[in-house]
CSV table of C-alpha atoms in Angstrom, one decimal:
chain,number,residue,atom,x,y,z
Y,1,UNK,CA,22.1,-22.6,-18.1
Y,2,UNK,CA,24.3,-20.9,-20.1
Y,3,UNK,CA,23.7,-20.1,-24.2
Y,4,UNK,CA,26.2,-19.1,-26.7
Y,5,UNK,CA,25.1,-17.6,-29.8
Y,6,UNK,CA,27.3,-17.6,-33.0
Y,7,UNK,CA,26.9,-15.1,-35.7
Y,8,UNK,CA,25.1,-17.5,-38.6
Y,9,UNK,CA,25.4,-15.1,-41.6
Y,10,UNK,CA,28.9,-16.7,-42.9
Y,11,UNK,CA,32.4,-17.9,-41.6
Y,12,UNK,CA,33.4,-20.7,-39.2
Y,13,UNK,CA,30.0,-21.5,-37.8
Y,14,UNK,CA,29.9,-24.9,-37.2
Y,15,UNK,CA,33.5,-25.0,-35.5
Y,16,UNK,CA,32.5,-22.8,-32.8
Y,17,UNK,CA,29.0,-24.5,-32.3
Y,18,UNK,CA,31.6,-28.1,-32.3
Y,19,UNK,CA,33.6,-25.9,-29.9
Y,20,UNK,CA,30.6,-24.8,-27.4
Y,21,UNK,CA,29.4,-27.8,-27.6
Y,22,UNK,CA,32.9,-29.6,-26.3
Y,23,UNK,CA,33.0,-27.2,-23.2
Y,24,UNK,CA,29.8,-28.3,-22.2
Y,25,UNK,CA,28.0,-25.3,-22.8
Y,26,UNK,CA,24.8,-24.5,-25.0
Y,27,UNK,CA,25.7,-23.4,-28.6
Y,28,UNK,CA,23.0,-21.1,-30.6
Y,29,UNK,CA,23.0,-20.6,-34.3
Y,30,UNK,CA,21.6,-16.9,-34.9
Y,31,UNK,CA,20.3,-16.2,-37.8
Y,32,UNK,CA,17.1,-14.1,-37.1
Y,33,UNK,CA,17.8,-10.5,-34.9
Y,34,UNK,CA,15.3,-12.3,-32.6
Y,35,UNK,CA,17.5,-14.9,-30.9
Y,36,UNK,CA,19.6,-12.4,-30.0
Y,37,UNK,CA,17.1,-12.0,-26.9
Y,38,UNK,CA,17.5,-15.7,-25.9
Y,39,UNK,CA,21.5,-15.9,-25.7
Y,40,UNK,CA,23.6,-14.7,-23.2
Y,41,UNK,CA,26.9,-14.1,-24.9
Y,42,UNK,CA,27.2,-14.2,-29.0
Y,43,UNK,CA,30.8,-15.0,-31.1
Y,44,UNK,CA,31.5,-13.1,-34.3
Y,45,UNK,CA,32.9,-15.6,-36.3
Y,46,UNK,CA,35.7,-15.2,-39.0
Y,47,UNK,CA,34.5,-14.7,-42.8
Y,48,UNK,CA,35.3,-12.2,-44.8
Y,49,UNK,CA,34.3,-8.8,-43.1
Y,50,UNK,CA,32.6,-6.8,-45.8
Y,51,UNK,CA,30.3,-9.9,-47.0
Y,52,UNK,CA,29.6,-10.3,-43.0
Y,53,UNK,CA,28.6,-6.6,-43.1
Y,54,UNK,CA,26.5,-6.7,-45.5
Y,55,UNK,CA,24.5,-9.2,-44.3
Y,56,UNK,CA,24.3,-7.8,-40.9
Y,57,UNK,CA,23.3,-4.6,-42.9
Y,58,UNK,CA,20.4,-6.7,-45.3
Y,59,UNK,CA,19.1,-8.8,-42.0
Y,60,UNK,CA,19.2,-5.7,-39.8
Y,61,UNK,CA,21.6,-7.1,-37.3
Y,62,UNK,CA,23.8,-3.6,-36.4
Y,63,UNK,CA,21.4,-1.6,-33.9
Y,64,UNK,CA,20.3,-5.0,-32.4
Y,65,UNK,CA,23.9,-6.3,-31.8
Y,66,UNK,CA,24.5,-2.8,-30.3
Y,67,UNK,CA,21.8,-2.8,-28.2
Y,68,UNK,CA,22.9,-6.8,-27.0
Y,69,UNK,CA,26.3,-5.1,-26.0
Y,70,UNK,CA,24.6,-2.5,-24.2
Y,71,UNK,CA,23.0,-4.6,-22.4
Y,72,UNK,CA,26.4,-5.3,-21.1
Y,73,UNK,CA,26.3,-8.9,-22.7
Y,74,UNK,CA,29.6,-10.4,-23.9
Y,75,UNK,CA,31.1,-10.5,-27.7
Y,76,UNK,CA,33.8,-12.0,-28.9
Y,77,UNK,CA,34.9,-11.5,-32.4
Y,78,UNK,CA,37.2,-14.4,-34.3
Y,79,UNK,CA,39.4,-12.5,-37.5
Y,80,UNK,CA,37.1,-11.5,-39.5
Y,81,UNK,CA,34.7,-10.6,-36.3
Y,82,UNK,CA,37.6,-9.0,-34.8
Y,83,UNK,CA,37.1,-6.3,-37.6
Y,84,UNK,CA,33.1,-6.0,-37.1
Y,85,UNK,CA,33.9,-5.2,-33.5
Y,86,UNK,CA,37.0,-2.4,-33.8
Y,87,UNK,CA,36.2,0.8,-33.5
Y,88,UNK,CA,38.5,2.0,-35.7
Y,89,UNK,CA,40.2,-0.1,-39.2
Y,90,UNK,CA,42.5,0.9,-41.2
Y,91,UNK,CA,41.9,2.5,-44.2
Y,92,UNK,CA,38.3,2.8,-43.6
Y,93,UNK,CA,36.4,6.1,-42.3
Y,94,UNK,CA,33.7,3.9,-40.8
Y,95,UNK,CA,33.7,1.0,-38.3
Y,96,UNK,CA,30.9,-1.8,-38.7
Y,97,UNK,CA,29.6,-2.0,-34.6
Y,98,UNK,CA,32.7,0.0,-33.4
Y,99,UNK,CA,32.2,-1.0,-29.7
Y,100,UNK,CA,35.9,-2.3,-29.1
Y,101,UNK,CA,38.6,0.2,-28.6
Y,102,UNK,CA,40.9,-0.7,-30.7
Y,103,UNK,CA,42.6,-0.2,-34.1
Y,104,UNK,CA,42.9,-2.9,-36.7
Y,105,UNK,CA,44.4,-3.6,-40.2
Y,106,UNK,CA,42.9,-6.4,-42.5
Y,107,UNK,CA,44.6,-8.6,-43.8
Y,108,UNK,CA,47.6,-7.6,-42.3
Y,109,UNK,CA,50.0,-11.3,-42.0
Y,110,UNK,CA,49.4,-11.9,-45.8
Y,111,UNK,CA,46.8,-13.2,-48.1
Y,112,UNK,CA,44.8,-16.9,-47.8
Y,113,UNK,CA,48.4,-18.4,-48.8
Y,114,UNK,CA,50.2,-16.9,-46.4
Y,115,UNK,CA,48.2,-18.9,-43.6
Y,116,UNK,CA,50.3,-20.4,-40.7
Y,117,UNK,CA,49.7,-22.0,-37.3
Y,118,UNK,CA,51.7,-20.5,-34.4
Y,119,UNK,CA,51.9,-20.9,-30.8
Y,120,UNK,CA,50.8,-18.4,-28.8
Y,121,UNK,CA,51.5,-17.3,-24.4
Y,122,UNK,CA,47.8,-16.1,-24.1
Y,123,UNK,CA,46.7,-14.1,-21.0
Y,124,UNK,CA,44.7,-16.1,-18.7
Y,125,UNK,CA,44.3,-18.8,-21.5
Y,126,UNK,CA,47.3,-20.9,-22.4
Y,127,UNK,CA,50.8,-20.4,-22.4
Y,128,UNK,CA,51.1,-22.7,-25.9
Y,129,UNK,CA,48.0,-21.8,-27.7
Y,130,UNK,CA,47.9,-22.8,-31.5
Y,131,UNK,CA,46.8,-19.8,-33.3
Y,132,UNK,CA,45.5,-20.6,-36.8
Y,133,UNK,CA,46.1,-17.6,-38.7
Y,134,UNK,CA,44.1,-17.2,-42.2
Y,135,UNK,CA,44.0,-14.1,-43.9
Y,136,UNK,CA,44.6,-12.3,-40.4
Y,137,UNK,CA,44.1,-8.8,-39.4
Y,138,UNK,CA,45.9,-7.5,-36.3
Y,139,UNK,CA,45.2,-5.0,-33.5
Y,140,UNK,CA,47.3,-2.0,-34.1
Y,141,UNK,CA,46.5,0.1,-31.3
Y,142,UNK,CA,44.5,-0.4,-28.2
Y,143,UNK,CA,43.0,2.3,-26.2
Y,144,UNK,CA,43.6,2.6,-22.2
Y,145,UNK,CA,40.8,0.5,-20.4
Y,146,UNK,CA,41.9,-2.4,-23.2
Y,147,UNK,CA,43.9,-5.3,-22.0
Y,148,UNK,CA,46.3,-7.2,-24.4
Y,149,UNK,CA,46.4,-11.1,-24.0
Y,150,UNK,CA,48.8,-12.0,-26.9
Y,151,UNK,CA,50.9,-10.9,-29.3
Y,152,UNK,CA,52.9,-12.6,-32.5
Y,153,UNK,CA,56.3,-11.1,-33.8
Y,154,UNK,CA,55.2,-7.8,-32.5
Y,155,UNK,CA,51.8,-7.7,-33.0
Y,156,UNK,CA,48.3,-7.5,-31.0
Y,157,UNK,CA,46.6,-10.8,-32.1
Y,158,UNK,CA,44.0,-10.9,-28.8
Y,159,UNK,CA,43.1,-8.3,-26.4
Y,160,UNK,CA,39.9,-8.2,-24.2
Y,161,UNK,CA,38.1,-4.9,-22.4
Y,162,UNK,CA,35.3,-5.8,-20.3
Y,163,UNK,CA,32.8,-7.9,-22.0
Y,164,UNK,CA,34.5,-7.9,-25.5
Y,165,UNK,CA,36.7,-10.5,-26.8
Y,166,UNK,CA,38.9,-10.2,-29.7
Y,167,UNK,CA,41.3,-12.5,-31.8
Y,168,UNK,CA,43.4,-12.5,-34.8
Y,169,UNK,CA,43.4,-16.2,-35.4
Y,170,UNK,CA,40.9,-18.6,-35.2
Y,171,UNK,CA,40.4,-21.3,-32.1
Y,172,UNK,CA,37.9,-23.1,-33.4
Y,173,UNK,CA,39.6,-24.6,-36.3
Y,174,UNK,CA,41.8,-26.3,-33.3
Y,175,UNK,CA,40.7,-29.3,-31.0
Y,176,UNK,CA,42.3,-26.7,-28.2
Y,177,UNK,CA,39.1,-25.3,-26.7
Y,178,UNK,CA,41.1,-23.4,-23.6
Y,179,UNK,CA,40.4,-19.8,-25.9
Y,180,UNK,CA,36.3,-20.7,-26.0
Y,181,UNK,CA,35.7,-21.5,-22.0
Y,182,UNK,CA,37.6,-18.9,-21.4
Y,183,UNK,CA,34.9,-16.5,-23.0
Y,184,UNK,CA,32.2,-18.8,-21.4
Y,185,UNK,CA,33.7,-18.0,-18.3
Y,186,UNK,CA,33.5,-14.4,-19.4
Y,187,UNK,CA,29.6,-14.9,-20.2
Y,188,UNK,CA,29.2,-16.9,-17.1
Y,189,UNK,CA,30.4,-13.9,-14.8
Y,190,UNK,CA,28.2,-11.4,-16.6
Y,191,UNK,CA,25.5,-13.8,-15.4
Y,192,UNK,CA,26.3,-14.5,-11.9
């Protein structure tokens, strides 16, 4: 039996549990470092990055969600968990877990009233996702091992390397769960 954790600090949490939930799959809200031992895969919801952060930082949740990743465990980070999981953001000297090679700049399609919908040829997903873009950051630059699933006018919105996961928009505000089993299928593989 497979089980999904979700970030419970702040941001989309209940969508993704709704989403879990519709691909048949266990969903786990994690709000104590604890739980972390009794998932097998854990989404980063979007939020708002720097209140996420310091949460993580006042419920000690940054060495234990490293460790979880070194255990080889799969992450996938939504928006504002697309930013907790870069190694590198713009404008900042220090990443939050830093574990994903890539780049990214906040905020980067516009503020919360610049949010649109678009559709989306994702890699191994969909070829007419509906990306729900809201405050979005994109992925600037990826580093070599990092594969990119989807771009929008020029721009990284999801890439994967290994077991990490990574989106500009967000797929749980959709009834279009093809992005969520397709990182259950990532978890499940890690399991096999």
């Amino acid at each position: 039996m497979v089980r999904i954790g979700v970030l419970g600090l702040q941001g989309a949490v209940r969508e993704h549990v709704r989403s879990i939930e519709a691909c048949g799959v266990e969903a786990v809200v994690v709000k104590k470092v604890e739980q972390l031992a009794h998932i097998d895969g854990l989404i980063i919801p979007g939020g708002e990055s720097t209140t996420m952060r310091r949460l993580m930082d006042k419920y000690g949740f940054i060495e234990p969600l490293k460790q979880f990743a070194s255990e080889g465990k799969p992450m996938f980070g939504t928006c504002a968990g697309l930013i907790i999981l870069a190694k590198k953001i713009v404008g900042y000297d220090e990443p939050h877990l830093g574990l994903m090679d890539i780049t990214v700049e906040r905020n980067s399609f516009g503020r919360q009233r610049e949010s649109f919908e678009a559709s989306l040829a994702i890699k191994g997903v969909a070829d007419d996702f509906i990306g729900v873009f809201i405050r979005a950051p994109h992925i600037v630059s990826v580093g070599g091992d990092v594969d990119v699933l989807a771009t929008y006018e020029g721009r990284i919105v999801a890439a994967r390397q290994g077991q990490f996961l990574g989106c500009s928009f967000h797929p749980e505000l959709t009834d279009d769960h093809r992005m969520t089993q397709y990182f259950i299928h990532m978890v499940k593989e890690t399991k096999e």
